[in-house]
Every structure is written in C-alpha cells, then in structure tokens.
Amino acid sequence: PGGVDDEDGDRHLFAQVATLDAPARDGRLSVANFVLRESVGGGKFGEVWRGLRVATGETIVLKRLLRGVPSSTASGYREAYFGDLLQGTVGVAPFLTHFFDEAGDLWLVFQDSGVSLYALLYARTRLGAGGYSLSPSEWWRTRLRAGGLKVVMIALLRALSALHATGVVHRDVKPSNILINQTGSLVLCDFGSAVNDQAAANASLYPHGLHERDETVDYQPPEVRLADGSVPPDRHASPAYDVWSAGIVAIELYLGTPSPLTALSGLEWHRSTFEFHSALGTKLRHSAQALEASEPARAARLFVASALADLCVLEACSDQSLATRLSVLDPLRRKPSLHFVRMVRAMLAVDPAERATADQALELAYLL
C-alpha cells in the first residue's frame, strides 16, 4: 500500500482498506454539512466534536485526523475500515461516514453514543500552568457502589463477545474508549488499533507490522508489555488481549484510580530495591532508580511486573490476599467480594491460554 505522508498515498491506502458510504447526494460531503457545537476532545493528533448533521438534525460526533500527523491518519483509516466492517455489531459505536476536507484532513462521523466511561469515573480539579488532577467522581461513589460496576462489566464483556465473534480484536480497551449513554447502553469506540482475522487486511492496515506503540501500555497484557524484544503478531491479535484489558478496567472501576497498574506500586517503588519472580521464573533484584537511569525501557517493564506481583498475577497468592490488597488501595477501604476477586483473577491469568474468554467471564459467579 501507499505511504501516509502524501495525499495521493493517503487516499490510495484508504481505498485499499475500506469501502465506505457514498458522498452526500448534493455533492462532496464537507464540514458544511454539519454544525459543530461542542469540542469534546483533542490534542496534537486531531479534534473531536459533538454536533448536528444539517440534513437530518441528527446528533453526531465528528473526529478530525490531521493530515500532517501520519500515525494519526493511519489510525483514522483503520477506524473507518472497522467502522464499516462492524456495522450493526452489538456493542460497537455506529460509524456513519467519512470525508476529506480541503486541507486533506480526514473526518470520521459517528452516531452520538454518549460520554466516555473515563469522563464518568473522574472529576477534574484544575491546577496551575493549565494542569489538572483527577479524583473519583460522585458517579463512581454512588452509581458503582450501588451495583453499577457489575452492570458495566456485563455490558463490556457482552460487547467483547460480539466483537470477537466477528474475528476482530480491539487492542485498546480502556475507559476513554468505552461510551455510555443516558439509558445506560454501552458501546466500544476508537478502533484505530484493531486487527481482525484477515491477514491481507491487516497487512494493508499495518504496512509496517503490529507494534505496541499502537496500543495503550497501561492496559497491555504481560505477553506484550513484559516482552523483551519483538512480540509475535499472534500476541497482539488474540481475543485474550482484550479480556486482559477489561480485567484492568474492572480494577479501575473498583478503585476509582486511572491506570491502576501504575498506581499500585506508586512512588515507593522508585525509592526501593525490589525483588520478585518474573513470568519466566527468574529472580530479579534491582535498585529502581539506578535501573531507570541506565535502562529505562527495562525499568518500565519491571515496574509493571512489580505491580502485577502485587495483584497475584506473577506470584501465587490466595484470593484473600488479593482482596486485602485491593481493600488497602481502595479510597473507601471496602473489602471486595470473593466473587469479584475470582473474576479479576480469571481475566488476568498471566498465560493467555488460561485466561477466561469474554463468554467464560460472563458465566462467572460475580456476573450472574
């Protein structure tokens, strides 16, 4: 396929990986066909807007991918491809159409499916210099304590079950990519890191191969996150990948803590000499600060491994031990139920072959 650094190459790649809606009947679709009402996200890669489709009055969400950022453009092509491929799939945010503007930026148009789970979970407090801090929201304190966690996990796993039945793996399941509307319906969005079971399509979607930079590291499974060197493609493309990510989301929902693996070990890790067994059974003992200075990539892997050891993933411990650990980390100091702990452990099995599938997780006692 063509490259992603020039407009002709961009459009050639797009034509190869997606067959999408025809343009609007009155000519080429453009921003003029929509009313942009509210900015709901953005950054150096692009913008996200909530607005209206002029012809129908339908509430929609528009995502603009900047042409000058090749990785963003490539991700946008994948979103459009999977949006078209997954039309009508339960638990997937409905994709409507796409267009290019006069500057060559790609716009994706979606049905408005609600707000992100991330926005529901966290309250922002503004700090100096434009920064902010996050704390658990009132929604987290009230809705999730009243059985909402179980409801969210059932809906999430049902969405993953339907997705995996199509042969597609999301590879970036996290609260910001989970949308919930006012009726409580849940869908997955942002398929810019997804793969399917069609090798030819994946080759076009990822001309340079699958790479962990296309994913969010805090939700990566150990077979990818802790790998020292290149990762076989099947580790990136297994449904077990998404189940692991959903297991991390479950812990995040329980604790009200973003990126919970990072939060588990915290600053004490950086001040200590730590010791644990890796997934390969090798005894490790390092000064964290010295390792961060000399081998930052390895230090990052060991940091996650240390957090996984706390979660009884890399080291054996009892259900009671994990329940106690989660209780200590919980700002409300609740003790989780045994059924919740067992669900988490089934979804976070270190061996992907032993990890529960989405369907198997739905049969666990906590979710019945």
Short mmCIF file of C-alpha atoms in Angstrom, two decimals, residues 14-363:
data_model
loop_
_atom_site.label_atom_id
_atom_site.label_comp_id
_atom_site.label_asym_id
_atom_site.label_seq_id
_atom_site.Cartn_x
_atom_site.Cartn_y
_atom_site.Cartn_z
CA PHE A 14 -7.74 4.36 2.22
CA ALA A 15 -9.20 2.87 -0.97
CA GLN A 16 -7.42 -0.43 -0.31
CA VAL A 17 -8.62 -0.95 3.23
CA ALA A 18 -12.18 0.39 3.23
CA THR A 19 -15.28 0.60 1.10
CA LEU A 20 -17.33 3.36 2.66
CA ASP A 21 -20.52 5.35 2.18
CA ALA A 22 -21.05 7.37 -1.00
CA PRO A 23 -20.75 11.17 -0.64
CA ALA A 24 -23.83 13.22 0.23
CA ARG A 25 -26.37 13.47 -2.59
CA ASP A 26 -25.82 17.21 -3.02
CA GLY A 27 -22.12 16.77 -3.80
CA ARG A 28 -18.93 16.15 -1.89
CA LEU A 29 -19.52 15.84 1.87
CA SER A 30 -17.78 18.57 3.85
CA VAL A 31 -17.77 20.29 7.22
CA ALA A 32 -20.56 22.50 5.83
CA ASN A 33 -22.90 19.51 6.08
CA PHE A 34 -22.55 19.63 9.88
CA VAL A 35 -22.91 22.10 12.73
CA LEU A 36 -20.02 21.79 15.20
CA ARG A 37 -21.45 22.60 18.62
CA GLU A 38 -19.09 21.38 21.34
CA SER A 39 -15.44 20.36 21.46
CA VAL A 40 -15.25 17.10 23.42
CA GLY A 41 -11.58 16.25 22.99
CA GLY A 42 -8.45 16.82 21.02
CA GLY A 43 -4.70 17.20 21.00
CA LYS A 44 -1.75 17.22 18.64
CA PHE A 45 -3.30 14.39 16.58
CA GLY A 46 -6.69 15.94 15.91
CA GLU A 47 -10.05 17.07 17.29
CA VAL A 48 -13.34 15.54 18.42
CA TRP A 49 -16.61 17.48 18.16
CA ARG A 50 -20.23 16.87 19.07
CA GLY A 51 -22.65 18.45 16.60
CA LEU A 52 -25.60 18.06 14.25
CA ARG A 53 -25.99 16.71 10.72
CA VAL A 54 -27.71 19.58 8.88
CA ALA A 55 -29.82 17.40 6.55
CA THR A 56 -31.39 15.30 9.31
CA GLY A 57 -30.89 17.17 12.59
CA GLU A 58 -29.22 14.01 13.94
CA THR A 59 -26.80 14.42 16.84
CA ILE A 60 -23.41 13.13 15.76
CA VAL A 61 -19.76 13.06 16.78
CA LEU A 62 -17.07 14.13 14.33
CA LYS A 63 -13.43 13.16 14.64
CA ARG A 64 -10.85 15.11 12.65
CA LEU A 65 -7.48 13.42 11.99
CA LEU A 66 -4.76 15.87 11.00
CA ARG A 67 -3.07 15.04 7.69
CA GLY A 68 0.30 16.26 8.96
CA VAL A 69 0.45 13.53 11.62
CA PRO A 70 1.00 10.23 9.74
CA SER A 71 0.28 7.94 12.70
CA SER A 72 -3.00 9.75 13.37
CA THR A 73 -4.05 9.49 9.72
CA ALA A 74 -3.26 5.78 9.59
CA SER A 75 -5.25 5.23 12.79
CA GLY A 76 -8.16 7.09 11.21
CA TYR A 77 -8.13 4.79 8.19
CA ARG A 78 -8.33 1.80 10.48
CA GLU A 79 -11.23 3.36 12.40
CA ALA A 80 -13.11 3.89 9.13
CA TYR A 81 -12.38 0.39 7.91
CA PHE A 82 -13.57 -1.29 11.09
CA GLY A 83 -16.47 1.14 11.42
CA ASP A 84 -17.73 -0.05 8.05
CA LEU A 85 -16.90 -3.70 8.69
CA LEU A 86 -18.67 -3.78 12.06
CA GLN A 87 -21.89 -2.06 11.02
CA GLY A 88 -24.73 -3.47 13.13
CA THR A 89 -22.45 -5.29 15.59
CA VAL A 90 -23.80 -5.17 19.13
CA GLY A 91 -21.67 -3.04 21.46
CA VAL A 92 -19.87 -1.07 18.73
CA ALA A 93 -20.34 2.69 18.29
CA PRO A 94 -22.18 3.15 14.94
CA PHE A 95 -19.97 4.63 12.21
CA LEU A 96 -21.84 6.81 9.69
CA THR A 97 -19.45 8.11 7.04
CA HIS A 98 -16.18 9.90 6.29
CA PHE A 99 -14.88 12.77 4.18
CA PHE A 100 -11.70 14.72 3.47
CA ASP A 101 -11.69 18.49 3.87
CA GLU A 102 -9.91 20.98 1.62
CA ALA A 103 -6.74 20.71 3.72
CA GLY A 104 -6.67 16.93 3.21
CA ASP A 105 -7.62 16.14 6.82
CA LEU A 106 -9.75 13.03 7.31
CA TRP A 107 -13.06 13.44 9.16
CA LEU A 108 -14.93 10.47 10.63
CA VAL A 109 -18.61 10.76 11.53
CA PHE A 110 -20.24 8.62 14.23
CA GLN A 111 -23.64 8.39 15.83
CA ASP A 112 -23.56 10.12 19.22
CA SER A 113 -23.34 7.16 21.64
CA GLY A 114 -22.89 9.01 24.92
CA VAL A 115 -19.96 10.03 27.09
CA SER A 116 -16.84 8.07 27.91
CA LEU A 117 -16.58 5.89 30.98
CA TYR A 118 -13.41 7.87 31.76
CA ALA A 119 -15.41 11.12 31.93
CA LEU A 120 -17.95 9.46 34.22
CA LEU A 121 -15.32 7.97 36.53
CA TYR A 122 -13.19 11.02 37.26
CA ALA A 123 -13.67 14.58 38.47
CA ARG A 124 -11.05 17.09 37.35
CA THR A 125 -9.53 19.74 39.59
CA ARG A 126 -7.65 22.48 37.76
CA LEU A 127 -4.08 23.16 38.85
CA GLY A 128 -1.62 25.86 37.94
CA ALA A 129 0.02 26.07 34.49
CA GLY A 130 -3.00 24.52 32.79
CA GLY A 131 -2.74 21.15 34.52
CA TYR A 132 -5.34 19.24 36.48
CA SER A 133 -5.66 16.40 38.97
CA LEU A 134 -8.14 13.51 38.86
CA SER A 135 -10.20 12.14 41.72
CA PRO A 136 -13.07 9.63 41.85
CA SER A 137 -16.32 11.26 40.74
CA GLU A 138 -19.66 11.34 42.51
CA TRP A 139 -20.88 8.88 39.87
CA TRP A 140 -18.17 6.47 40.96
CA ARG A 141 -19.06 6.91 44.63
CA THR A 142 -22.79 6.42 44.13
CA ARG A 143 -23.62 4.52 40.93
CA LEU A 144 -20.81 1.96 41.04
CA ARG A 145 -21.32 1.26 44.74
CA ALA A 146 -24.99 0.53 44.00
CA GLY A 147 -24.27 -2.37 41.66
CA GLY A 148 -23.16 -0.30 38.70
CA LEU A 149 -19.77 -1.99 38.45
CA LYS A 150 -21.39 -5.33 37.73
CA VAL A 151 -23.71 -3.76 35.15
CA VAL A 152 -20.80 -2.10 33.33
CA MET A 153 -18.71 -5.28 33.30
CA ILE A 154 -21.59 -7.37 31.93
CA ALA A 155 -22.17 -4.86 29.13
CA LEU A 156 -18.44 -4.59 28.37
CA LEU A 157 -17.94 -8.35 28.19
CA ARG A 158 -21.03 -8.76 26.03
CA ALA A 159 -19.63 -6.15 23.65
CA LEU A 160 -16.31 -8.00 23.54
CA SER A 161 -18.06 -11.32 22.98
CA ALA A 162 -19.95 -9.91 19.98
CA LEU A 163 -16.78 -8.25 18.67
CA HIS A 164 -14.64 -11.37 18.97
CA ALA A 165 -17.33 -13.41 17.19
CA THR A 166 -16.65 -11.25 14.10
CA GLY A 167 -12.93 -12.08 14.24
CA VAL A 168 -11.95 -8.56 15.39
CA VAL A 169 -9.75 -7.70 18.39
CA HIS A 170 -9.94 -4.11 19.67
CA ARG A 171 -6.46 -3.90 21.31
CA ASP A 172 -7.19 -0.63 23.11
CA VAL A 173 -9.98 -1.33 25.61
CA LYS A 174 -9.86 1.35 28.29
CA PRO A 175 -12.36 3.73 29.93
CA SER A 176 -11.84 6.52 27.39
CA ASN A 177 -12.81 4.08 24.59
CA ILE A 178 -16.00 2.90 26.30
CA LEU A 179 -19.11 5.05 25.79
CA ILE A 180 -22.27 5.01 27.92
CA ASN A 181 -25.44 6.90 27.01
CA GLN A 182 -28.24 8.24 29.21
CA THR A 183 -30.15 4.94 29.09
CA GLY A 184 -27.07 3.01 30.25
CA SER A 185 -26.25 1.39 26.90
CA LEU A 186 -22.54 0.72 26.46
CA VAL A 187 -20.51 0.60 23.25
CA LEU A 188 -16.85 0.40 22.29
CA CYS A 189 -15.31 3.16 20.19
CA ASP A 190 -11.94 4.07 18.62
CA PHE A 191 -10.91 1.05 16.57
CA GLY A 192 -7.70 2.71 15.41
CA SER A 193 -5.60 -0.08 16.95
CA ALA A 194 -7.85 -3.01 16.00
CA VAL A 195 -6.99 -6.11 13.97
CA ASN A 196 -9.08 -8.89 12.51
CA ASP A 197 -8.57 -12.46 11.37
CA GLN A 198 -7.92 -11.48 7.73
CA ALA A 199 -4.16 -11.43 7.15
CA ALA A 200 -4.39 -9.46 3.90
CA ALA A 201 -6.47 -6.72 5.52
CA ASN A 202 -4.10 -6.50 8.48
CA ALA A 203 -1.13 -6.19 6.12
CA SER A 204 -2.80 -3.16 4.49
CA LEU A 205 -3.93 -1.69 7.80
CA TYR A 206 -0.46 -2.07 9.35
CA PRO A 207 2.06 -1.88 6.47
CA HIS A 208 4.92 -1.69 8.98
CA GLY A 209 3.56 -4.51 11.16
CA LEU A 210 1.83 -4.53 14.53
CA HIS A 211 3.58 -2.61 17.26
CA GLU A 212 2.84 -1.80 20.90
CA ARG A 213 3.02 1.93 20.10
CA ASP A 214 -0.43 1.48 18.53
CA GLU A 215 -1.79 0.44 21.94
CA THR A 216 -2.10 1.95 25.44
CA VAL A 217 0.62 0.42 27.58
CA ASP A 218 -1.27 0.57 30.89
CA TYR A 219 -3.82 -1.92 29.55
CA GLN A 220 -1.45 -4.23 27.65
CA PRO A 221 -1.29 -7.88 28.74
CA PRO A 222 2.01 -9.26 30.09
CA GLU A 223 2.70 -11.30 26.95
CA VAL A 224 3.11 -7.94 25.18
CA ARG A 225 4.03 -5.49 27.93
CA LEU A 226 6.75 -7.59 29.54
CA ALA A 227 8.25 -8.94 26.32
CA ASP A 228 11.95 -8.19 25.96
CA GLY A 229 12.28 -7.69 22.21
CA SER A 230 9.93 -8.21 19.29
CA VAL A 231 6.46 -9.60 20.00
CA PRO A 232 4.94 -12.29 17.72
CA PRO A 233 1.87 -10.97 15.85
CA ASP A 234 -0.45 -13.54 17.43
CA ARG A 235 0.16 -11.99 20.87
CA HIS A 236 -1.13 -8.67 19.56
CA ALA A 237 -4.14 -10.18 17.80
CA SER A 238 -5.61 -12.61 20.33
CA PRO A 239 -9.03 -12.00 21.95
CA ALA A 240 -7.21 -12.74 25.22
CA TYR A 241 -5.59 -9.31 24.78
CA ASP A 242 -8.96 -7.57 25.15
CA VAL A 243 -10.01 -9.71 28.11
CA TRP A 244 -6.86 -8.71 29.98
CA SER A 245 -7.58 -5.03 29.28
CA ALA A 246 -11.16 -5.50 30.51
CA GLY A 247 -9.78 -7.05 33.70
CA ILE A 248 -7.66 -3.95 34.30
CA VAL A 249 -10.78 -1.83 33.66
CA ALA A 250 -12.58 -3.86 36.34
CA ILE A 251 -9.88 -2.96 38.87
CA GLU A 252 -10.03 0.68 37.77
CA LEU A 253 -13.79 0.70 38.27
CA TYR A 254 -13.36 -0.76 41.74
CA LEU A 255 -10.57 1.59 42.87
CA GLY A 256 -11.57 4.76 41.01
CA THR A 257 -7.91 5.09 40.02
CA PRO A 258 -6.73 5.81 36.46
CA SER A 259 -4.04 3.49 35.08
CA PRO A 260 -4.30 1.25 38.16
CA LEU A 261 -1.18 -0.81 37.45
CA THR A 262 0.91 2.35 37.65
CA ALA A 263 -0.88 3.43 40.81
CA LEU A 264 -0.45 0.09 42.58
CA SER A 265 3.28 0.37 43.20
CA GLY A 266 3.48 4.15 43.26
CA LEU A 267 6.37 6.22 44.47
CA GLU A 268 7.57 3.63 46.96
CA TRP A 269 8.74 1.51 44.02
CA HIS A 270 11.06 4.27 42.86
CA ARG A 271 12.69 4.52 46.27
CA SER A 272 13.22 0.84 46.87
CA THR A 273 15.19 -2.21 45.98
CA PHE A 274 12.60 -4.75 44.96
CA GLU A 275 12.63 -8.49 44.49
CA PHE A 276 10.16 -10.80 42.77
CA HIS A 277 9.94 -13.61 40.24
CA SER A 278 9.35 -12.70 36.62
CA ALA A 279 6.92 -14.58 34.39
CA LEU A 280 9.88 -16.71 33.32
CA GLY A 281 10.72 -17.61 36.90
CA THR A 282 13.95 -15.61 37.04
CA LYS A 283 14.79 -13.98 40.36
CA LEU A 284 15.25 -10.22 39.93
CA ARG A 285 16.75 -7.74 42.33
CA HIS A 286 17.38 -4.17 41.26
CA SER A 287 17.72 -0.65 42.50
CA ALA A 288 14.77 1.01 40.77
CA GLN A 289 16.38 4.43 40.42
CA ALA A 290 19.63 3.02 39.02
CA LEU A 291 17.77 0.87 36.51
CA GLU A 292 15.60 3.80 35.36
CA ALA A 293 18.73 5.81 34.65
CA SER A 294 20.58 3.07 32.77
CA GLU A 295 17.81 1.04 31.11
CA PRO A 296 14.52 2.99 31.09
CA ALA A 297 12.66 0.54 28.84
CA ARG A 298 13.56 -2.40 31.05
CA ALA A 299 12.76 -0.39 34.17
CA ALA A 300 9.30 0.32 32.78
CA ARG A 301 8.70 -3.40 32.21
CA LEU A 302 9.85 -4.29 35.70
CA PHE A 303 7.72 -1.54 37.19
CA VAL A 304 4.63 -3.18 35.65
CA ALA A 305 5.86 -6.62 36.71
CA SER A 306 6.15 -5.36 40.28
CA ALA A 307 2.54 -4.14 40.17
CA LEU A 308 1.41 -7.47 38.69
CA ALA A 309 3.15 -9.27 41.53
CA ASP A 310 1.05 -7.17 43.93
CA LEU A 311 -2.04 -8.41 42.07
CA CYS A 312 -1.06 -12.08 42.46
CA VAL A 313 -0.62 -12.35 38.68
CA LEU A 314 3.11 -13.09 38.55
CA GLU A 315 3.25 -14.59 42.02
CA ALA A 316 0.82 -17.06 43.54
CA CYS A 317 -1.27 -15.85 46.46
CA SER A 318 -4.69 -16.51 47.89
CA ASP A 319 -7.97 -14.87 46.96
CA GLN A 320 -7.97 -13.43 50.47
CA SER A 321 -4.56 -11.81 49.93
CA LEU A 322 -5.72 -10.07 46.76
CA ALA A 323 -8.94 -8.94 48.47
CA THR A 324 -6.88 -7.42 51.29
CA ARG A 325 -4.56 -5.69 48.82
CA LEU A 326 -7.49 -4.15 46.92
CA SER A 327 -9.07 -3.05 50.20
CA VAL A 328 -5.87 -1.21 51.18
CA LEU A 329 -5.76 0.55 47.80
CA ASP A 330 -9.47 1.45 47.81
CA PRO A 331 -10.04 5.07 48.94
CA LEU A 332 -13.28 3.88 50.58
CA ARG A 333 -11.49 0.97 52.28
CA ARG A 334 -14.12 -1.56 51.18
CA LYS A 335 -13.30 -5.24 51.04
CA PRO A 336 -14.19 -6.74 47.65
CA SER A 337 -16.36 -9.82 47.42
CA LEU A 338 -14.75 -13.19 46.80
CA HIS A 339 -16.70 -13.45 43.54
CA PHE A 340 -15.24 -10.14 42.30
CA VAL A 341 -11.70 -11.22 43.17
CA ARG A 342 -12.11 -14.51 41.33
CA MET A 343 -13.45 -12.73 38.25
CA VAL A 344 -10.44 -10.41 38.20
CA ARG A 345 -8.01 -13.29 38.55
CA ALA A 346 -9.71 -15.26 35.76
CA MET A 347 -9.42 -12.28 33.42
CA LEU A 348 -5.83 -11.53 34.45
CA ALA A 349 -4.34 -15.00 34.11
CA VAL A 350 -0.73 -14.42 33.09
CA ASP A 351 -0.87 -17.20 30.49
CA PRO A 352 -3.23 -16.06 27.70
CA ALA A 353 -4.16 -19.70 27.04
CA GLU A 354 -5.51 -19.93 30.59
CA ARG A 355 -7.21 -16.52 30.59
CA ALA A 356 -11.01 -16.57 30.56
CA THR A 357 -12.70 -15.66 27.29
CA ALA A 358 -15.35 -12.95 27.30
CA ASP A 359 -18.05 -15.64 27.21
CA GLN A 360 -16.44 -17.59 30.05
CA ALA A 361 -16.10 -14.45 32.16
CA LEU A 362 -19.82 -13.76 31.71
CA GLU A 363 -20.51 -17.14 33.34
#
